[in-house]
PDB file of C-alpha atoms in Angstrom:
ATOM      1  CA  UNK A   1       2.035 -35.071 -44.788  1.00 59.00           C
ATOM      2  CA  UNK A   2       3.581 -32.120 -42.986  1.00 60.00           C
ATOM      3  CA  UNK A   3       2.955 -29.917 -46.026  1.00 77.00           C
ATOM      4  CA  UNK A   4      -0.771 -30.658 -45.798  1.00 77.00           C
ATOM      5  CA  UNK A   5      -0.823 -29.746 -42.095  1.00 60.00           C
ATOM      6  CA  UNK A   6       1.068 -26.541 -42.826  1.00 68.00           C
ATOM      7  CA  UNK A   7      -1.365 -25.567 -45.584  1.00 81.00           C
ATOM      8  CA  UNK A   8      -4.390 -26.294 -43.354  1.00 72.00           C
ATOM      9  CA  UNK A   9      -2.899 -24.199 -40.533  1.00 66.00           C
ATOM     10  CA  UNK A  10      -2.117 -21.287 -42.878  1.00 76.00           C
ATOM     11  CA  UNK A  11      -5.647 -21.399 -44.308  1.00 78.00           C
ATOM     12  CA  UNK A  12      -7.053 -21.398 -40.764  1.00 72.00           C
ATOM     13  CA  UNK A  13      -4.903 -18.394 -39.836  1.00 71.00           C
ATOM     14  CA  UNK A  14      -6.048 -16.542 -42.957  1.00 75.00           C
ATOM     15  CA  UNK A  15      -9.710 -17.332 -42.270  1.00 71.00           C
ATOM     16  CA  UNK A  16      -9.462 -16.107 -38.674  1.00 66.00           C
ATOM     17  CA  UNK A  17      -7.633 -12.966 -39.786  1.00 65.00           C
ATOM     18  CA  UNK A  18     -10.262 -12.151 -42.416  1.00 66.00           C
ATOM     19  CA  UNK A  19     -13.062 -12.771 -39.928  1.00 60.00           C
ATOM     20  CA  UNK A  20     -11.428 -10.478 -37.378  1.00 61.00           C
ATOM     21  CA  UNK A  21     -10.996  -7.663 -39.906  1.00 61.00           C
ATOM     22  CA  UNK A  22     -14.720  -7.113 -40.301  1.00 60.00           C
ATOM     23  CA  UNK A  23     -16.420  -4.322 -38.427  1.00 54.00           C
ATOM     24  CA  UNK A  24     -14.941  -1.717 -36.152  1.00 55.00           C
ATOM     25  CA  UNK A  25     -15.831   1.312 -34.109  1.00 61.00           C
ATOM     26  CA  UNK A  26     -14.089   3.914 -36.220  1.00 66.00           C
ATOM     27  CA  UNK A  27     -11.655   4.096 -39.131  1.00 69.00           C
ATOM     28  CA  UNK A  28      -8.550   4.503 -36.956  1.00 70.00           C
ATOM     29  CA  UNK A  29      -9.459   1.527 -34.786  1.00 68.00           C
ATOM     30  CA  UNK A  30     -10.252  -0.585 -37.809  1.00 68.00           C
ATOM     31  CA  UNK A  31      -6.986   0.306 -39.565  1.00 75.00           C
ATOM     32  CA  UNK A  32      -4.911  -0.487 -36.473  1.00 71.00           C
ATOM     33  CA  UNK A  33      -6.721  -3.785 -35.996  1.00 73.00           C
ATOM     34  CA  UNK A  34      -6.162  -4.744 -39.631  1.00 78.00           C
ATOM     35  CA  UNK A  35      -2.454  -3.925 -39.471  1.00 82.00           C
ATOM     36  CA  UNK A  36      -2.012  -5.981 -36.294  1.00 77.00           C
ATOM     37  CA  UNK A  37      -3.917  -8.897 -37.800  1.00 78.00           C
ATOM     38  CA  UNK A  38      -1.816  -8.822 -40.945  1.00 82.00           C
ATOM     39  CA  UNK A  39       1.354  -8.898 -38.843  1.00 83.00           C
ATOM     40  CA  UNK A  40      -0.095 -11.818 -36.892  1.00 81.00           C
ATOM     41  CA  UNK A  41      -1.069 -13.697 -40.051  1.00 81.00           C
ATOM     42  CA  UNK A  42       2.374 -13.282 -41.608  1.00 84.00           C
ATOM     43  CA  UNK A  43       4.150 -14.262 -38.375  1.00 83.00           C
ATOM     44  CA  UNK A  44       1.887 -17.298 -37.917  1.00 83.00           C
ATOM     45  CA  UNK A  45       2.378 -18.461 -41.506  1.00 84.00           C
ATOM     46  CA  UNK A  46       6.154 -18.024 -41.289  1.00 85.00           C
ATOM     47  CA  UNK A  47       6.319 -19.897 -37.981  1.00 85.00           C
ATOM     48  CA  UNK A  48       4.337 -22.752 -39.513  1.00 85.00           C
ATOM     49  CA  UNK A  49       6.614 -23.083 -42.532  1.00 87.00           C
ATOM     50  CA  UNK A  50       9.851 -22.295 -40.672  1.00 87.00           C
ATOM     51  CA  UNK A  51       9.499 -23.539 -37.078  1.00 84.00           C
ATOM     52  CA  UNK A  52      13.258 -23.282 -36.475  1.00 90.00           C
ATOM     53  CA  UNK A  53      13.082 -19.547 -37.161  1.00 89.00           C
ATOM     54  CA  UNK A  54      10.754 -19.190 -34.193  1.00 87.00           C
ATOM     55  CA  UNK A  55      13.298 -20.983 -32.017  1.00 89.00           C
ATOM     56  CA  UNK A  56      16.027 -18.609 -33.249  1.00 90.00           C
ATOM     57  CA  UNK A  57      13.832 -15.581 -32.481  1.00 85.00           C
ATOM     58  CA  UNK A  58      13.139 -17.010 -29.026  1.00 84.00           C
ATOM     59  CA  UNK A  59      16.864 -17.535 -28.459  1.00 84.00           C
ATOM     60  CA  UNK A  60      17.578 -13.970 -29.580  1.00 84.00           C
ATOM     61  CA  UNK A  61      15.025 -12.701 -27.060  1.00 81.00           C
ATOM     62  CA  UNK A  62      16.551 -14.848 -24.312  1.00 82.00           C
ATOM     63  CA  UNK A  63      13.733 -17.403 -24.221  1.00 81.00           C
ATOM     64  CA  UNK A  64      14.717 -21.060 -24.302  1.00 83.00           C
ATOM     65  CA  UNK A  65      12.401 -22.519 -26.931  1.00 87.00           C
ATOM     66  CA  UNK A  66      10.080 -21.292 -29.660  1.00 85.00           C
ATOM     67  CA  UNK A  67       7.127 -22.968 -27.978  1.00 84.00           C
ATOM     68  CA  UNK A  68       7.783 -20.912 -24.840  1.00 84.00           C
ATOM     69  CA  UNK A  69       7.743 -17.774 -26.974  1.00 82.00           C
ATOM     70  CA  UNK A  70       4.393 -18.814 -28.450  1.00 83.00           C
ATOM     71  CA  UNK A  71       3.043 -19.484 -24.953  1.00 84.00           C
ATOM     72  CA  UNK A  72       4.153 -16.063 -23.728  1.00 82.00           C
ATOM     73  CA  UNK A  73       2.660 -14.371 -26.763  1.00 79.00           C
ATOM     74  CA  UNK A  74      -0.601 -16.268 -26.232  1.00 81.00           C
ATOM     75  CA  UNK A  75      -0.739 -15.125 -22.606  1.00 80.00           C
ATOM     76  CA  UNK A  76      -0.199 -11.511 -23.643  1.00 75.00           C
ATOM     77  CA  UNK A  77      -2.888 -11.814 -26.323  1.00 75.00           C
ATOM     78  CA  UNK A  78      -5.247 -13.335 -23.773  1.00 78.00           C
ATOM     79  CA  UNK A  79      -4.742 -10.416 -21.397  1.00 78.00           C
ATOM     80  CA  UNK A  80      -5.282  -7.919 -24.212  1.00 71.00           C
ATOM     81  CA  UNK A  81      -8.476  -9.776 -25.106  1.00 76.00           C
ATOM     82  CA  UNK A  82      -9.661  -9.640 -21.487  1.00 78.00           C
ATOM     83  CA  UNK A  83      -8.924  -5.914 -21.256  1.00 72.00           C
ATOM     84  CA  UNK A  84     -10.696  -5.033 -24.502  1.00 72.00           C
ATOM     85  CA  UNK A  85     -13.659  -7.262 -23.667  1.00 77.00           C
ATOM     86  CA  UNK A  86     -13.952  -5.657 -20.230  1.00 81.00           C
ATOM     87  CA  UNK A  87     -13.882  -2.193 -21.808  1.00 76.00           C
ATOM     88  CA  UNK A  88     -16.497  -3.199 -24.374  1.00 81.00           C
ATOM     89  CA  UNK A  89     -18.811  -4.580 -21.678  1.00 87.00           C
ATOM     90  CA  UNK A  90     -18.387  -1.437 -19.555  1.00 86.00           C
ATOM     91  CA  UNK A  91     -19.347   0.714 -22.556  1.00 85.00           C
ATOM     92  CA  UNK A  92     -22.300  -1.548 -23.288  1.00 91.00           C
ATOM     93  CA  UNK A  93     -23.397  -1.428 -19.646  1.00 95.00           C
ATOM     94  CA  UNK A  94     -23.266   2.364 -19.688  1.00 94.00           C
ATOM     95  CA  UNK A  95     -25.303   2.463 -22.901  1.00 94.00           C
ATOM     96  CA  UNK A  96     -27.900   0.075 -21.502  1.00 96.00           C
ATOM     97  CA  UNK A  97     -28.176   2.107 -18.292  1.00 97.00           C
ATOM     98  CA  UNK A  98     -28.676   5.328 -20.263  1.00 96.00           C
ATOM     99  CA  UNK A  99     -31.242   3.668 -22.499  1.00 96.00           C
ATOM    100  CA  UNK A 100     -33.082   2.169 -19.520  1.00 96.00           C
ATOM    101  CA  UNK A 101     -33.281   5.548 -17.830  1.00 95.00           C
ATOM    102  CA  UNK A 102     -34.553   7.176 -21.019  1.00 95.00           C
ATOM    103  CA  UNK A 103     -37.248   4.513 -21.447  1.00 94.00           C
ATOM    104  CA  UNK A 104     -38.261   4.843 -17.781  1.00 93.00           C
ATOM    105  CA  UNK A 105     -38.644   8.605 -18.169  1.00 91.00           C
ATOM    106  CA  UNK A 106     -40.547   8.277 -21.442  1.00 91.00           C
ATOM    107  CA  UNK A 107     -42.964   5.706 -20.022  1.00 90.00           C
ATOM    108  CA  UNK A 108     -43.458   7.353 -16.623  1.00 88.00           C
ATOM    109  CA  UNK A 109     -46.942   8.598 -15.803  1.00 87.00           C
ATOM    110  CA  UNK A 110     -47.394  12.301 -16.363  1.00 83.00           C
ATOM    111  CA  UNK A 111     -49.857  13.687 -13.797  1.00 81.00           C
ATOM    112  CA  UNK A 112     -50.383  16.915 -15.729  1.00 80.00           C
ATOM    113  CA  UNK A 113     -51.481  14.902 -18.796  1.00 75.00           C
ATOM    114  CA  UNK A 114     -54.023  12.921 -16.734  1.00 72.00           C
ATOM    115  CA  UNK A 115     -55.640  16.081 -15.319  1.00 71.00           C
ATOM    116  CA  UNK A 116     -56.051  17.564 -18.771  1.00 69.00           C
ATOM    117  CA  UNK A 117     -57.474  14.299 -20.187  1.00 63.00           C
ATOM    118  CA  UNK A 118     -60.001  14.130 -17.320  1.00 62.00           C
ATOM    119  CA  UNK A 119     -61.636  17.308 -18.579  1.00 58.00           C
ATOM    120  CA  UNK A 120     -60.487  19.455 -15.684  1.00 53.00           C
ATOM    121  CA  UNK A 121     -59.040  22.879 -15.983  1.00 54.00           C
ATOM    122  CA  UNK A 122     -55.535  23.320 -17.203  1.00 53.00           C
ATOM    123  CA  UNK A 123     -53.730  24.204 -13.926  1.00 53.00           C
ATOM    124  CA  UNK A 124     -51.352  27.106 -14.112  1.00 53.00           C
ATOM    125  CA  UNK A 125     -51.871  27.558 -17.838  1.00 52.00           C
ATOM    126  CA  UNK A 126     -49.667  24.572 -18.738  1.00 53.00           C
ATOM    127  CA  UNK A 127     -50.034  22.468 -21.852  1.00 56.00           C
ATOM    128  CA  UNK A 128     -49.815  18.631 -21.943  1.00 54.00           C
ATOM    129  CA  UNK A 129     -46.008  18.735 -21.843  1.00 55.00           C
ATOM    130  CA  UNK A 130     -46.002  20.753 -18.644  1.00 55.00           C
ATOM    131  CA  UNK A 131     -44.931  23.976 -20.384  1.00 56.00           C
ATOM    132  CA  UNK A 132     -46.598  27.323 -19.805  1.00 54.00           C
ATOM    133  CA  UNK A 133     -48.878  28.478 -22.566  1.00 50.00           C
TER     134      UNK A 133
END
């Protein structure tokens, strides 16, 4: 029975790792993310098949149990996730603000265009874009 659980957990780790490898901002970021995910996948698979090894690693690092080591690693990963998500949202917010400003400027009324459309004279020799002719 334990072999089945181990296989299911390894398959789940592999599926998550493959899903996380997709996409990326640039080639360097993508390569670093793939390397880190491969290290995670190997470490997770080894800890599933050899749980005592995790306890030995925890003891070597001065941590009492392997489960404590996993908890600490999960906390660190959570904080990294929060930091990267915050950075991503800040970048997205900046992009949305820039886009909103651009749309507002593009859709703003242009008084010089209205005067020309009304059949009046072209004041100051300007064309529809407000540039001198």
